[in-house]
mmCIF file with all atom_site columns, C-alpha atoms in Angstrom:
data_model
loop_
_atom_site.group_PDB
_atom_site.id
_atom_site.type_symbol
_atom_site.label_atom_id
_atom_site.label_alt_id
_atom_site.label_comp_id
_atom_site.label_asym_id
_atom_site.label_entity_id
_atom_site.label_seq_id
_atom_site.pdbx_PDB_ins_code
_atom_site.Cartn_x
_atom_site.Cartn_y
_atom_site.Cartn_z
_atom_site.occupancy
_atom_site.B_iso_or_equiv
_atom_site.pdbx_formal_charge
_atom_site.auth_seq_id
_atom_site.auth_comp_id
_atom_site.auth_asym_id
_atom_site.auth_atom_id
_atom_site.pdbx_PDB_model_num
ATOM 1   C CA . UNK J 1 1   ? 96.732  128.481 107.764 1.00 44.00 ? 724 UNK J CA 1
ATOM 2   C CA . UNK J 1 2   ? 97.900  126.208 110.250 1.00 47.00 ? 725 UNK J CA 1
ATOM 3   C CA . UNK J 1 3   ? 94.143  125.008 111.455 1.00 43.00 ? 726 UNK J CA 1
ATOM 4   C CA . UNK J 1 4   ? 92.847  125.315 107.746 1.00 42.00 ? 727 UNK J CA 1
ATOM 5   C CA . UNK J 1 5   ? 95.285  123.242 106.738 1.00 42.00 ? 728 UNK J CA 1
ATOM 6   C CA . UNK J 1 6   ? 94.680  120.433 109.919 1.00 42.00 ? 729 UNK J CA 1
ATOM 7   C CA . UNK J 1 7   ? 91.162  120.738 110.124 1.00 40.00 ? 730 UNK J CA 1
ATOM 8   C CA . UNK J 1 8   ? 91.233  120.580 105.429 1.00 39.00 ? 731 UNK J CA 1
ATOM 9   C CA . UNK J 1 9   ? 93.326  117.013 106.732 1.00 43.00 ? 732 UNK J CA 1
ATOM 10  C CA . UNK J 1 10  ? 90.671  115.946 109.138 1.00 45.00 ? 733 UNK J CA 1
ATOM 11  C CA . UNK J 1 11  ? 87.695  116.159 107.305 1.00 41.00 ? 734 UNK J CA 1
ATOM 12  C CA . UNK J 1 12  ? 88.548  116.099 103.537 1.00 39.00 ? 735 UNK J CA 1
ATOM 13  C CA . UNK J 1 13  ? 91.780  113.879 103.097 1.00 42.00 ? 736 UNK J CA 1
ATOM 14  C CA . UNK J 1 14  ? 90.786  110.687 105.910 1.00 41.00 ? 737 UNK J CA 1
ATOM 15  C CA . UNK J 1 15  ? 88.250  109.700 107.642 1.00 42.00 ? 738 UNK J CA 1
ATOM 16  C CA . UNK J 1 16  ? 89.118  108.794 111.299 1.00 41.00 ? 739 UNK J CA 1
ATOM 17  C CA . UNK J 1 17  ? 86.264  107.208 113.017 1.00 42.00 ? 740 UNK J CA 1
ATOM 18  C CA . UNK J 1 18  ? 86.485  105.911 116.385 1.00 40.00 ? 741 UNK J CA 1
ATOM 19  C CA . UNK J 1 19  ? 85.302  101.983 117.058 1.00 41.00 ? 742 UNK J CA 1
ATOM 20  C CA . UNK J 1 20  ? 84.877  102.410 120.495 1.00 38.00 ? 743 UNK J CA 1
ATOM 21  C CA . UNK J 1 21  ? 81.715  104.692 122.073 1.00 42.00 ? 744 UNK J CA 1
ATOM 22  C CA . UNK J 1 22  ? 81.540  104.149 125.924 1.00 43.00 ? 745 UNK J CA 1
ATOM 23  C CA . UNK J 1 23  ? 84.151  104.801 128.064 1.00 43.00 ? 746 UNK J CA 1
ATOM 24  C CA . UNK J 1 24  ? 83.548  100.810 129.070 1.00 47.00 ? 747 UNK J CA 1
ATOM 25  C CA . UNK J 1 25  ? 84.769  99.866  125.263 1.00 44.00 ? 748 UNK J CA 1
ATOM 26  C CA . UNK J 1 26  ? 88.011  100.994 126.990 1.00 41.00 ? 749 UNK J CA 1
ATOM 27  C CA . UNK J 1 27  ? 88.990  99.406  128.984 1.00 45.00 ? 750 UNK J CA 1
ATOM 28  C CA . UNK J 1 28  ? 91.628  96.053  128.779 1.00 47.00 ? 751 UNK J CA 1
ATOM 29  C CA . UNK J 1 29  ? 91.524  96.857  125.065 1.00 47.00 ? 752 UNK J CA 1
ATOM 30  C CA . UNK J 1 30  ? 93.762  98.793  122.481 1.00 45.00 ? 753 UNK J CA 1
ATOM 31  C CA . UNK J 1 31  ? 92.012  102.024 121.626 1.00 42.00 ? 754 UNK J CA 1
ATOM 32  C CA . UNK J 1 32  ? 91.948  101.821 117.165 1.00 44.00 ? 755 UNK J CA 1
ATOM 33  C CA . UNK J 1 33  ? 91.107  104.152 115.133 1.00 58.00 ? 756 UNK J CA 1
ATOM 34  C CA . UNK J 1 34  ? 90.090  103.348 110.923 1.00 57.00 ? 757 UNK J CA 1
ATOM 35  C CA . UNK J 1 35  ? 92.406  105.982 108.436 1.00 55.00 ? 758 UNK J CA 1
ATOM 36  C CA . UNK J 1 36  ? 90.765  106.075 105.275 1.00 52.00 ? 759 UNK J CA 1
ATOM 37  C CA . UNK J 1 37  ? 93.112  105.264 101.500 1.00 51.00 ? 760 UNK J CA 1
ATOM 38  C CA . UNK J 1 38  ? 90.552  106.219 99.080  1.00 54.00 ? 761 UNK J CA 1
ATOM 39  C CA . UNK J 1 39  ? 88.903  104.012 97.281  1.00 58.00 ? 762 UNK J CA 1
ATOM 40  C CA . UNK J 1 40  ? 87.050  102.468 100.463 1.00 58.00 ? 763 UNK J CA 1
ATOM 41  C CA . UNK J 1 41  ? 90.048  101.166 101.812 1.00 59.00 ? 764 UNK J CA 1
ATOM 42  C CA . UNK J 1 42  ? 90.654  101.607 104.741 1.00 58.00 ? 765 UNK J CA 1
ATOM 43  C CA . UNK J 1 43  ? 93.503  100.556 107.422 1.00 61.00 ? 766 UNK J CA 1
ATOM 44  C CA . UNK J 1 44  ? 93.504  100.253 111.833 1.00 62.00 ? 767 UNK J CA 1
ATOM 45  C CA . UNK J 1 45  ? 95.876  101.877 113.304 1.00 61.00 ? 768 UNK J CA 1
ATOM 46  C CA . UNK J 1 46  ? 96.408  102.176 117.116 1.00 60.00 ? 769 UNK J CA 1
ATOM 47  C CA . UNK J 1 47  ? 96.283  105.748 118.186 1.00 64.00 ? 770 UNK J CA 1
ATOM 48  C CA . UNK J 1 48  ? 99.050  107.882 117.342 1.00 68.00 ? 771 UNK J CA 1
ATOM 49  C CA . UNK J 1 49  ? 101.923 108.245 119.760 1.00 74.00 ? 772 UNK J CA 1
ATOM 50  C CA . UNK J 1 50  ? 103.495 111.040 117.281 1.00 82.00 ? 773 UNK J CA 1
ATOM 51  C CA . UNK J 1 51  ? 102.351 113.741 114.665 1.00 83.00 ? 774 UNK J CA 1
ATOM 52  C CA . UNK J 1 52  ? 104.648 115.506 113.246 1.00 87.00 ? 775 UNK J CA 1
ATOM 53  C CA . UNK J 1 53  ? 104.116 119.107 110.058 1.00 85.00 ? 776 UNK J CA 1
ATOM 54  C CA . UNK J 1 54  ? 105.385 120.199 107.513 1.00 84.00 ? 777 UNK J CA 1
ATOM 55  C CA . UNK J 1 55  ? 104.393 122.920 105.972 1.00 82.00 ? 778 UNK J CA 1
ATOM 56  C CA . UNK J 1 56  ? 100.859 121.297 104.042 1.00 81.00 ? 779 UNK J CA 1
ATOM 57  C CA . UNK J 1 57  ? 102.310 117.648 105.393 1.00 85.00 ? 780 UNK J CA 1
ATOM 58  C CA . UNK J 1 58  ? 101.406 115.282 107.664 1.00 85.00 ? 781 UNK J CA 1
ATOM 59  C CA . UNK J 1 59  ? 103.254 112.291 109.471 1.00 88.00 ? 782 UNK J CA 1
ATOM 60  C CA . UNK J 1 60  ? 101.501 109.774 112.021 1.00 85.00 ? 783 UNK J CA 1
ATOM 61  C CA . UNK J 1 61  ? 103.533 107.428 113.515 1.00 86.00 ? 784 UNK J CA 1
ATOM 62  C CA . UNK J 1 62  ? 101.398 105.245 115.723 1.00 82.00 ? 785 UNK J CA 1
ATOM 63  C CA . UNK J 1 63  ? 104.362 102.700 117.060 1.00 80.00 ? 786 UNK J CA 1
ATOM 64  C CA . UNK J 1 64  ? 104.172 99.630  114.477 1.00 83.00 ? 787 UNK J CA 1
ATOM 65  C CA . UNK J 1 65  ? 104.183 102.366 111.121 1.00 85.00 ? 788 UNK J CA 1
ATOM 66  C CA . UNK J 1 66  ? 104.104 105.464 109.780 1.00 89.00 ? 789 UNK J CA 1
ATOM 67  C CA . UNK J 1 67  ? 101.670 107.765 107.883 1.00 84.00 ? 790 UNK J CA 1
ATOM 68  C CA . UNK J 1 68  ? 102.475 109.779 105.305 1.00 87.00 ? 791 UNK J CA 1
ATOM 69  C CA . UNK J 1 69  ? 99.764  112.238 104.192 1.00 82.00 ? 792 UNK J CA 1
ATOM 70  C CA . UNK J 1 70  ? 101.343 114.501 101.099 1.00 82.00 ? 793 UNK J CA 1
ATOM 71  C CA . UNK J 1 71  ? 98.892  116.626 97.792  1.00 76.00 ? 794 UNK J CA 1
ATOM 72  C CA . UNK J 1 72  ? 95.109  114.446 99.140  1.00 70.00 ? 795 UNK J CA 1
ATOM 73  C CA . UNK J 1 73  ? 97.645  111.109 99.195  1.00 78.00 ? 796 UNK J CA 1
ATOM 74  C CA . UNK J 1 74  ? 98.195  108.828 102.055 1.00 78.00 ? 797 UNK J CA 1
ATOM 75  C CA . UNK J 1 75  ? 101.267 106.394 102.074 1.00 84.00 ? 798 UNK J CA 1
ATOM 76  C CA . UNK J 1 76  ? 102.755 103.720 104.891 1.00 85.00 ? 799 UNK J CA 1
ATOM 77  C CA . UNK J 1 77  ? 106.027 102.778 104.905 1.00 90.00 ? 800 UNK J CA 1
ATOM 78  C CA . UNK J 1 78  ? 106.870 100.028 107.111 1.00 89.00 ? 801 UNK J CA 1
ATOM 79  C CA . UNK J 1 79  ? 109.449 100.571 109.701 1.00 90.00 ? 802 UNK J CA 1
ATOM 80  C CA . UNK J 1 80  ? 112.383 98.523  109.681 1.00 90.00 ? 803 UNK J CA 1
ATOM 81  C CA . UNK J 1 81  ? 113.188 97.624  113.211 1.00 89.00 ? 804 UNK J CA 1
ATOM 82  C CA . UNK J 1 82  ? 112.231 95.215  115.144 1.00 88.00 ? 805 UNK J CA 1
ATOM 83  C CA . UNK J 1 83  ? 111.113 97.979  118.309 1.00 88.00 ? 806 UNK J CA 1
ATOM 84  C CA . UNK J 1 84  ? 108.279 100.673 118.240 1.00 88.00 ? 807 UNK J CA 1
ATOM 85  C CA . UNK J 1 85  ? 109.068 104.382 117.281 1.00 88.00 ? 808 UNK J CA 1
ATOM 86  C CA . UNK J 1 86  ? 108.625 106.622 119.871 1.00 89.00 ? 809 UNK J CA 1
ATOM 87  C CA . UNK J 1 87  ? 108.461 110.021 118.459 1.00 91.00 ? 810 UNK J CA 1
ATOM 88  C CA . UNK J 1 88  ? 108.682 111.494 114.389 1.00 93.00 ? 811 UNK J CA 1
ATOM 89  C CA . UNK J 1 89  ? 110.514 114.486 112.699 1.00 94.00 ? 812 UNK J CA 1
ATOM 90  C CA . UNK J 1 90  ? 109.254 115.380 109.619 1.00 92.00 ? 813 UNK J CA 1
ATOM 91  C CA . UNK J 1 91  ? 111.532 117.605 107.713 1.00 90.00 ? 814 UNK J CA 1
ATOM 92  C CA . UNK J 1 92  ? 111.570 118.974 103.397 1.00 88.00 ? 815 UNK J CA 1
ATOM 93  C CA . UNK J 1 93  ? 113.078 115.854 102.476 1.00 91.00 ? 816 UNK J CA 1
ATOM 94  C CA . UNK J 1 94  ? 113.373 113.279 105.292 1.00 93.00 ? 817 UNK J CA 1
ATOM 95  C CA . UNK J 1 95  ? 111.277 111.829 108.144 1.00 94.00 ? 818 UNK J CA 1
ATOM 96  C CA . UNK J 1 96  ? 113.230 111.142 111.256 1.00 94.00 ? 819 UNK J CA 1
ATOM 97  C CA . UNK J 1 97  ? 111.809 108.517 113.915 1.00 93.00 ? 820 UNK J CA 1
ATOM 98  C CA . UNK J 1 98  ? 113.095 107.475 117.661 1.00 92.00 ? 821 UNK J CA 1
ATOM 99  C CA . UNK J 1 99  ? 114.021 103.918 118.286 1.00 92.00 ? 822 UNK J CA 1
ATOM 100 C CA . UNK J 1 100 ? 114.879 103.739 121.840 1.00 91.00 ? 823 UNK J CA 1
ATOM 101 C CA . UNK J 1 101 ? 115.072 99.949  122.426 1.00 90.00 ? 824 UNK J CA 1
ATOM 102 C CA . UNK J 1 102 ? 117.560 99.764  118.833 1.00 91.00 ? 825 UNK J CA 1
ATOM 103 C CA . UNK J 1 103 ? 119.410 102.854 120.309 1.00 92.00 ? 826 UNK J CA 1
ATOM 104 C CA . UNK J 1 104 ? 119.123 104.120 117.016 1.00 93.00 ? 827 UNK J CA 1
ATOM 105 C CA . UNK J 1 105 ? 117.282 106.923 115.220 1.00 93.00 ? 828 UNK J CA 1
ATOM 106 C CA . UNK J 1 106 ? 116.468 105.928 111.702 1.00 94.00 ? 829 UNK J CA 1
ATOM 107 C CA . UNK J 1 107 ? 115.293 108.388 108.860 1.00 94.00 ? 830 UNK J CA 1
ATOM 108 C CA . UNK J 1 108 ? 113.469 107.695 106.404 1.00 95.00 ? 831 UNK J CA 1
ATOM 109 C CA . UNK J 1 109 ? 114.962 109.896 102.138 1.00 95.00 ? 832 UNK J CA 1
ATOM 110 C CA . UNK J 1 110 ? 110.785 110.513 100.951 1.00 92.00 ? 833 UNK J CA 1
ATOM 111 C CA . UNK J 1 111 ? 112.440 111.096 97.271  1.00 93.00 ? 834 UNK J CA 1
ATOM 112 C CA . UNK J 1 112 ? 114.749 107.767 97.705  1.00 95.00 ? 835 UNK J CA 1
ATOM 113 C CA . UNK J 1 113 ? 111.519 105.932 99.625  1.00 93.00 ? 836 UNK J CA 1
ATOM 114 C CA . UNK J 1 114 ? 114.028 103.911 101.752 1.00 95.00 ? 837 UNK J CA 1
ATOM 115 C CA . UNK J 1 115 ? 115.277 103.798 105.042 1.00 95.00 ? 838 UNK J CA 1
ATOM 116 C CA . UNK J 1 116 ? 118.576 104.799 106.929 1.00 95.00 ? 839 UNK J CA 1
ATOM 117 C CA . UNK J 1 117 ? 119.530 104.872 110.525 1.00 93.00 ? 840 UNK J CA 1
ATOM 118 C CA . UNK J 1 118 ? 121.879 106.217 112.954 1.00 91.00 ? 841 UNK J CA 1
ATOM 119 C CA . UNK J 1 119 ? 123.056 104.819 116.022 1.00 91.00 ? 842 UNK J CA 1
ATOM 120 C CA . UNK J 1 120 ? 123.458 106.152 119.861 1.00 85.00 ? 843 UNK J CA 1
ATOM 121 C CA . UNK J 1 121 ? 125.004 103.205 121.505 1.00 80.00 ? 844 UNK J CA 1
ATOM 122 C CA . UNK J 1 122 ? 125.210 105.834 125.003 1.00 80.00 ? 845 UNK J CA 1
ATOM 123 C CA . UNK J 1 123 ? 121.331 106.189 125.017 1.00 83.00 ? 846 UNK J CA 1
ATOM 124 C CA . UNK J 1 124 ? 118.487 105.158 123.903 1.00 89.00 ? 847 UNK J CA 1
ATOM 125 C CA . UNK J 1 125 ? 116.418 108.536 121.756 1.00 90.00 ? 848 UNK J CA 1
ATOM 126 C CA . UNK J 1 126 ? 112.972 109.456 122.564 1.00 87.00 ? 849 UNK J CA 1
ATOM 127 C CA . UNK J 1 127 ? 111.974 112.877 121.779 1.00 89.00 ? 850 UNK J CA 1
ATOM 128 C CA . UNK J 1 128 ? 113.104 114.317 118.093 1.00 92.00 ? 851 UNK J CA 1
ATOM 129 C CA . UNK J 1 129 ? 112.717 117.745 116.828 1.00 90.00 ? 852 UNK J CA 1
ATOM 130 C CA . UNK J 1 130 ? 113.739 119.014 113.544 1.00 90.00 ? 853 UNK J CA 1
ATOM 131 C CA . UNK J 1 131 ? 115.209 122.595 113.679 1.00 90.00 ? 854 UNK J CA 1
ATOM 132 C CA . UNK J 1 132 ? 113.733 123.674 109.835 1.00 86.00 ? 855 UNK J CA 1
ATOM 133 C CA . UNK J 1 133 ? 116.088 126.722 109.037 1.00 89.00 ? 856 UNK J CA 1
ATOM 134 C CA . UNK J 1 134 ? 118.677 125.769 110.090 1.00 91.00 ? 857 UNK J CA 1
ATOM 135 C CA . UNK J 1 135 ? 117.987 122.019 108.980 1.00 88.00 ? 858 UNK J CA 1
ATOM 136 C CA . UNK J 1 136 ? 118.974 120.067 112.374 1.00 90.00 ? 859 UNK J CA 1
ATOM 137 C CA . UNK J 1 137 ? 117.976 117.304 114.298 1.00 89.00 ? 860 UNK J CA 1
ATOM 138 C CA . UNK J 1 138 ? 117.740 117.888 118.326 1.00 90.00 ? 861 UNK J CA 1
ATOM 139 C CA . UNK J 1 139 ? 117.433 114.057 120.254 1.00 90.00 ? 862 UNK J CA 1
ATOM 140 C CA . UNK J 1 140 ? 116.174 114.424 124.149 1.00 89.00 ? 863 UNK J CA 1
ATOM 141 C CA . UNK J 1 141 ? 118.482 110.715 125.399 1.00 84.00 ? 864 UNK J CA 1
ATOM 142 C CA . UNK J 1 142 ? 116.870 108.791 127.734 1.00 73.00 ? 865 UNK J CA 1
#
């Protein structure tokens, strides 16, 4: 079921295409892809840092922003911090995102469409894991 859903996402909701065609094209260049928003609107994004799936929703972080795909729609979520995000975890109503350079874990409320943050003054949060059963976020500190 999950595999069928991912195939559906990649082939019908948005199109991802490589711009560079040969290994020589990758030398000293960023690897970009396109995401399709419908009505012929596309946006370039860096290769994903992190991808998180929950139910029939998917969140992709490219370090500079988050793309949230839900019910055949793609939403672009701008990051509230100046440093890039490293990892994301998708919960029932939140997208959690780690910002090690800022020393925070940001959380985006999907209902209120707003950001909040959890400070980590003694470390740098990096990896994230969301326990769906207990609705708890686990943070790997580097």
